[in-house]
Short mmCIF file of C-alpha atoms in Angstrom, two decimals:
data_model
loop_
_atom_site.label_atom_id
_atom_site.label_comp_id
_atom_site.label_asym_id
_atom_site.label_seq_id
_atom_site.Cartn_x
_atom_site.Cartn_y
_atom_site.Cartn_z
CA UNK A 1 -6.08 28.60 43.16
CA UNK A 2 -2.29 29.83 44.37
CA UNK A 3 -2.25 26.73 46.44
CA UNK A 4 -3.51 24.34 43.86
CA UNK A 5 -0.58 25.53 41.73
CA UNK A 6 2.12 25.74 43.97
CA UNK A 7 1.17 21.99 45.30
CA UNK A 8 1.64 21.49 41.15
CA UNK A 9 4.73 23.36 40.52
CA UNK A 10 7.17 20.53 41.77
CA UNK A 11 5.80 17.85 40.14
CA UNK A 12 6.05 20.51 37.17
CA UNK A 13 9.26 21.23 37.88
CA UNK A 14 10.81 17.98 37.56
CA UNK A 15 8.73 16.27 35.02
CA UNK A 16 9.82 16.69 31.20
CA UNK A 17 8.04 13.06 29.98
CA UNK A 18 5.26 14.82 28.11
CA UNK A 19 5.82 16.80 24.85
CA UNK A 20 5.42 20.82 24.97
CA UNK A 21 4.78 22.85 21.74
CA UNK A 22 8.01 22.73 19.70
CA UNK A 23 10.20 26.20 19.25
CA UNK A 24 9.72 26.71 15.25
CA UNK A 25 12.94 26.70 13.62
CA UNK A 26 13.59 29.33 11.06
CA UNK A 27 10.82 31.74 12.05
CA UNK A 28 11.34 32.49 15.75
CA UNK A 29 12.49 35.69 14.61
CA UNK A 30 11.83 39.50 16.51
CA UNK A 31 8.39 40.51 15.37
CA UNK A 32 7.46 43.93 14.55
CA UNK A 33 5.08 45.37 16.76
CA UNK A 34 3.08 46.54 13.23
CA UNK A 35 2.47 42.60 13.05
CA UNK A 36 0.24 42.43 15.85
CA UNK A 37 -0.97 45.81 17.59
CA UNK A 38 -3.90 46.96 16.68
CA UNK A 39 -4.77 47.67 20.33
CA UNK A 40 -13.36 29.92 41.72
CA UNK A 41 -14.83 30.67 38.20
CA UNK A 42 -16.85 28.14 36.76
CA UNK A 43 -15.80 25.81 33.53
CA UNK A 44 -17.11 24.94 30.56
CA UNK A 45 -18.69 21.44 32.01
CA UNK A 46 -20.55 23.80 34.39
CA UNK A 47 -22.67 25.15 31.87
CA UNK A 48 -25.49 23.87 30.44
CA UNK A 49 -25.18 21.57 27.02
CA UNK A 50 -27.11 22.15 23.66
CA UNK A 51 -29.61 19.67 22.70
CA UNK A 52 -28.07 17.85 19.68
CA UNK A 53 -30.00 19.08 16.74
CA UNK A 54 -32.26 16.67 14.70
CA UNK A 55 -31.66 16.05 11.55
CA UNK A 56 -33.20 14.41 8.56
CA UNK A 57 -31.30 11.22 6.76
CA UNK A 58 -30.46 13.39 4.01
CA UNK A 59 -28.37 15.69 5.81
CA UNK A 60 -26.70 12.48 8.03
CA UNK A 61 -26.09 11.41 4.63
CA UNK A 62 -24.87 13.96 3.10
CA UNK A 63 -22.42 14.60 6.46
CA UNK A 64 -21.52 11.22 6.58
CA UNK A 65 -19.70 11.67 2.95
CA UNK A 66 -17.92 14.85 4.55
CA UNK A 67 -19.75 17.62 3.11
CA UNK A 68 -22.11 20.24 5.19
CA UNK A 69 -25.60 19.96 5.34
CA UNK A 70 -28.06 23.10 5.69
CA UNK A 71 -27.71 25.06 8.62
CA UNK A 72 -29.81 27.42 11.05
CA UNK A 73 -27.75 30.40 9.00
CA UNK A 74 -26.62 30.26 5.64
CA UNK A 75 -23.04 29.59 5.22
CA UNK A 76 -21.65 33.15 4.06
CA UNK A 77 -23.23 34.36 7.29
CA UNK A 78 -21.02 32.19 9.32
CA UNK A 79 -17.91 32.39 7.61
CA UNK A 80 -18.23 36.05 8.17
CA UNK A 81 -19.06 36.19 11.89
CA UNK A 82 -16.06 33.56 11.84
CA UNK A 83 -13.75 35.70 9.91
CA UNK A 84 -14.49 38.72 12.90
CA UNK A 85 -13.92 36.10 15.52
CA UNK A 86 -10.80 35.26 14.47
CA UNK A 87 -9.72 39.12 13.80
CA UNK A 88 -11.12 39.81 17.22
CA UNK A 89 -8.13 36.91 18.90
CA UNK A 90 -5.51 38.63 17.09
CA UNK A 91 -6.55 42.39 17.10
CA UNK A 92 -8.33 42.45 20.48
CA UNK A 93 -5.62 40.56 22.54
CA UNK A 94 -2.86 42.55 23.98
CA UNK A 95 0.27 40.81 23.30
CA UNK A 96 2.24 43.43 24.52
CA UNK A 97 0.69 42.48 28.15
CA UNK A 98 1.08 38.85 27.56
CA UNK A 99 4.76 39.62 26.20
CA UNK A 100 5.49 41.47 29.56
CA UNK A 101 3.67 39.37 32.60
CA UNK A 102 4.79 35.62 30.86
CA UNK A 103 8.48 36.99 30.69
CA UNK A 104 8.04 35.95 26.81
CA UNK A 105 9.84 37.37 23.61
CA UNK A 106 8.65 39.16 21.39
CA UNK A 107 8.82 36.17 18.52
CA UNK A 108 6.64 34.89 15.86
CA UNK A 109 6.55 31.80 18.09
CA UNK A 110 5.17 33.58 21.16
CA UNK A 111 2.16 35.51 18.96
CA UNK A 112 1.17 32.39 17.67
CA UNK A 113 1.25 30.63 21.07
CA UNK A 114 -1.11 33.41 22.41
CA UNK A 115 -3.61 33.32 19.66
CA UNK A 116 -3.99 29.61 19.96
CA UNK A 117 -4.91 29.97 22.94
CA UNK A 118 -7.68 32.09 22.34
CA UNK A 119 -8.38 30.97 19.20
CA UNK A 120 -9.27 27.56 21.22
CA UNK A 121 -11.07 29.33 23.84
CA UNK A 122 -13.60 30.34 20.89
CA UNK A 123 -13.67 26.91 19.52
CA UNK A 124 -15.07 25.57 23.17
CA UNK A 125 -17.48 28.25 23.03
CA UNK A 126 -19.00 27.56 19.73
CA UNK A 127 -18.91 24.18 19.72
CA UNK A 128 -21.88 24.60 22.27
CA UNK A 129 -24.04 26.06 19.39
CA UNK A 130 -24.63 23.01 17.38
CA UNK A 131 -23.94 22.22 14.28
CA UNK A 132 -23.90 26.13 13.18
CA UNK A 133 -21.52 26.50 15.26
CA UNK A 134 -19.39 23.50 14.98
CA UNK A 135 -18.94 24.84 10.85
CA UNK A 136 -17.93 28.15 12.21
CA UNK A 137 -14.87 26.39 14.19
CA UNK A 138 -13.75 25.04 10.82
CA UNK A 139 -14.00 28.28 9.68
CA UNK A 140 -12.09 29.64 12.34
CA UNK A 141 -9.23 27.42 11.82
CA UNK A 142 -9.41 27.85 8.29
CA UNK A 143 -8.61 31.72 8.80
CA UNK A 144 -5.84 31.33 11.43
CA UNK A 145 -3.73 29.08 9.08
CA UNK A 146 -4.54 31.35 6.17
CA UNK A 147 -3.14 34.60 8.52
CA UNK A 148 -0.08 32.23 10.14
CA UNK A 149 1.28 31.77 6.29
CA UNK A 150 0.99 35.08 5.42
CA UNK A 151 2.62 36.39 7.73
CA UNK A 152 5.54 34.10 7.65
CA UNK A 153 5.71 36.07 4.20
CA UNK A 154 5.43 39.05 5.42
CA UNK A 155 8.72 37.91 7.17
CA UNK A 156 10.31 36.81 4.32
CA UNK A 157 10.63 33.21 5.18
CA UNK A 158 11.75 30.92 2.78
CA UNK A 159 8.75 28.93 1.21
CA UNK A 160 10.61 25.66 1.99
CA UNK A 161 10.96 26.33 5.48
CA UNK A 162 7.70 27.90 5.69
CA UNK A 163 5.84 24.69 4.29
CA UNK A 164 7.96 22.34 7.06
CA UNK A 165 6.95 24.64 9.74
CA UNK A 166 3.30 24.75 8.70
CA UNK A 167 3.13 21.61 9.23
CA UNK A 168 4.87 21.03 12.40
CA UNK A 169 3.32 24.09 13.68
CA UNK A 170 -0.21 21.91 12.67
CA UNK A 171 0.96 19.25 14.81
CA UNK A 172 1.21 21.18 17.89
CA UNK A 173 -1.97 22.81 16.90
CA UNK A 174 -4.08 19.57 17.13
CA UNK A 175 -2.26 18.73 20.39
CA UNK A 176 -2.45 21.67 22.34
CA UNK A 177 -6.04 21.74 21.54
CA UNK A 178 -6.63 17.88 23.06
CA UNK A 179 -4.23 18.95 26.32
CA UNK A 180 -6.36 22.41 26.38
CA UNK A 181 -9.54 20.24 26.51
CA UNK A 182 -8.56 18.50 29.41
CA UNK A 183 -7.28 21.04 31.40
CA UNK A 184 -10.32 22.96 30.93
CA UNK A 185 -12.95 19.70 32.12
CA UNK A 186 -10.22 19.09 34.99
CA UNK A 187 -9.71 21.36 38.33
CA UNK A 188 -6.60 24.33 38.38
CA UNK A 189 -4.12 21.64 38.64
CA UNK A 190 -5.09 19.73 35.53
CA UNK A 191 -5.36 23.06 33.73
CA UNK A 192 -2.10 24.86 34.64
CA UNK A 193 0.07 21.63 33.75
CA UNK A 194 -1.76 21.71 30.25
CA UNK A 195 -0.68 25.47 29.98
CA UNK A 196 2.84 25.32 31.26
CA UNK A 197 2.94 22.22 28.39
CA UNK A 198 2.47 24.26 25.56
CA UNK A 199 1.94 27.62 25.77
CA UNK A 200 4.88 27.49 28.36
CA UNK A 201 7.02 24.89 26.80
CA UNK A 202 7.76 23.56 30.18
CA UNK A 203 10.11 26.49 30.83
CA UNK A 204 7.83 28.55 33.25
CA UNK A 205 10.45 29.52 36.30
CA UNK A 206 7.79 31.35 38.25
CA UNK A 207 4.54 29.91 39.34
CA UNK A 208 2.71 32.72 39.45
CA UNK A 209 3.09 33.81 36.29
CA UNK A 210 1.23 29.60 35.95
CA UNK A 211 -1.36 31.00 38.74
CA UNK A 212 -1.91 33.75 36.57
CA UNK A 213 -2.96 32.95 33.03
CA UNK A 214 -5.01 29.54 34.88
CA UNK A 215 -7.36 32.47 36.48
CA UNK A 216 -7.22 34.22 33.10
CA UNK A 217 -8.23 31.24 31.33
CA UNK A 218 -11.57 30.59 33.73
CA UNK A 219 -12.29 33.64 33.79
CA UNK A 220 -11.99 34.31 30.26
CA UNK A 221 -14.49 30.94 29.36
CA UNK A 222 -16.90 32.28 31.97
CA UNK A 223 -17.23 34.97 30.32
CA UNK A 224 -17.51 33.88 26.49
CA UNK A 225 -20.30 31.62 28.41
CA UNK A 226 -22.30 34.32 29.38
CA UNK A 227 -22.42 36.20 25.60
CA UNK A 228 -25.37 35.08 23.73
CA UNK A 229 -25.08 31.90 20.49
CA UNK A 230 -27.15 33.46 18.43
CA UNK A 231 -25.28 37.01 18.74
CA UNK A 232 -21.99 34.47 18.77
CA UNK A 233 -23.30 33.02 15.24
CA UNK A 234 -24.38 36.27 13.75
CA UNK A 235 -21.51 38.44 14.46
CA UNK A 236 -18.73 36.88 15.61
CA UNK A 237 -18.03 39.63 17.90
CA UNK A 238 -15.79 38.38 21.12
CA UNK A 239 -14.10 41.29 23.38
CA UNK A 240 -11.29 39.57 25.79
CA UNK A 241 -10.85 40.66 29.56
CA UNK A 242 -7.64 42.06 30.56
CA UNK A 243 -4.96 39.65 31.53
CA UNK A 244 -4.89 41.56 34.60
CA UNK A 245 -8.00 42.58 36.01
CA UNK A 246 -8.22 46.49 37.86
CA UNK A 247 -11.65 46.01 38.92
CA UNK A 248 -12.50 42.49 39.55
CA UNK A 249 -16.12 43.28 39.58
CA UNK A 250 -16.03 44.40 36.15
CA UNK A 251 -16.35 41.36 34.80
CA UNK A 252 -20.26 41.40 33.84
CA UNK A 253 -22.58 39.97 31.57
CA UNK A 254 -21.19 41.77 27.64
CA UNK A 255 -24.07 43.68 26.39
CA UNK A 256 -25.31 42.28 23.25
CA UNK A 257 -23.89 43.30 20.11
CA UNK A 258 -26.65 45.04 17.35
CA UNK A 259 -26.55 43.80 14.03
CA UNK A 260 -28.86 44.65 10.55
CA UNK A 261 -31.89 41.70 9.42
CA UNK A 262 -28.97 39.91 7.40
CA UNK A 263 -27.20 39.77 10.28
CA UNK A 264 -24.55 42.52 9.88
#
């Protein structure tokens, strides 16, 4: 993996053609740390794919006008476990580590970078569950925009401002998550120049900080992989690994999480 990156970093290093995630004007501000402390590996194409679920014409109907058909959970259910998913990307992560090993400020702007990032990683995960889980990513997404506004203010940031940067901040959203997608399907290379895109911004000066988070990444995915969909649907329950690892072989199958008949 070192090689693969350092064979990438000059082409890296002197390309600027493609687009990073955009600095956000009027909210890169210092964060309080109250805002967000609470405390070769395989890919996702080498794991095996769903069978598409069958459906009758009502619910393709029904879909096709844009509205959700039933599902193997009710909705409530899912917009729960989604709800702890996306607490568990910004309460489980530690920023602090991120903050210190990426060389990256302590900013609104950097938080939100790192919690897109795993906030996609549990997108590609549950978008292996069907349908079920497919409504849970809008869910997901749903949440982080609702959290990103309030805390802008939290900070105080002018509602004009905040509004323009919602929706520029929505723009590199969609596009991080396309670049993310193809890094992930391609090899280290195709992976670490999608990460030093956006979550970088193309200003990475040290490859192996690159070589770093594209082992956290795979690591990370194979890992989310090996938790269980149903558990996945029920609970929403993800635990991250450390961006550093101590004990490499510590990184076993999660045991699964226990949950009440109304899955609770």
């Amino acid at each position: 993996m070192a090689l693969l990156v350092r064979v990438l970093w000059p082409q890296m290093s002197q390309s600027l053609e493609c687009g990073g995630s955009e600095q956000i004007p009027g909210i890169d501000v210092q964060w309080g740390r109250k805002y967000h402390t609470t405390n070769k590996l395989s890919t996702t194409k080498d794991s095996p794919q769903p069978v598409e679920e069958k459906v009758g014409a009502f619910t393709k109907i029904i879909e096709a006008m844009g509205f959700t058909g039933p599902l193997k959970y009710s909705k409530w259910k899912i917009k729960i476990a989604a709800l702890r998913m996306y607490t568990s990307c910004v309460e489980k992560t530690d920023f602090e580590e991120f903050f210190l090993r990426c060389q990256m400020p302590d900013t609104f702007n950097s938080w939100f970078l790192i919690t897109l990032l795993h906030v996609w990683m549990c997108l590609v995960r549950m978008k292996q569950e069907g349908r079920s889980g497919k409504y849970m990513c809008r869910i997901i997404v749903h949440f982080m925009w609702e959290d990103v506004e309030q805390r802008g203010r939290v900070m105080g940031v002018n509602s004009y401002i905040l509004k323009k940067n919602m929706i520029l901040m929505t723009n590199n959203f969609y596009a991080a998550i396309l670049g993310y997608d193809e890094g992930i399907l391609s090899d280290d290379r195709g992976l670490a120049a999608a990460l030093w895109r956006t979550f970088f911004n193309q200003k990475c000066e040290d490859p192996r900080q690159l070589e770093l988070l594209v082992e956290y990444v795979r690591k990370q995915m194979q890992y989310l992989d090996s938790m269980n969909g149903e558990d996945l649907l029920l609970t929403g329950e993800v635990s991250w690994r450390p961006l550093v690892e101590k004990n490499p072989q510590s990184i076993l199958k999660p045991h699964s999480p226990t949950y009440n008949d109304e899955g609770l």
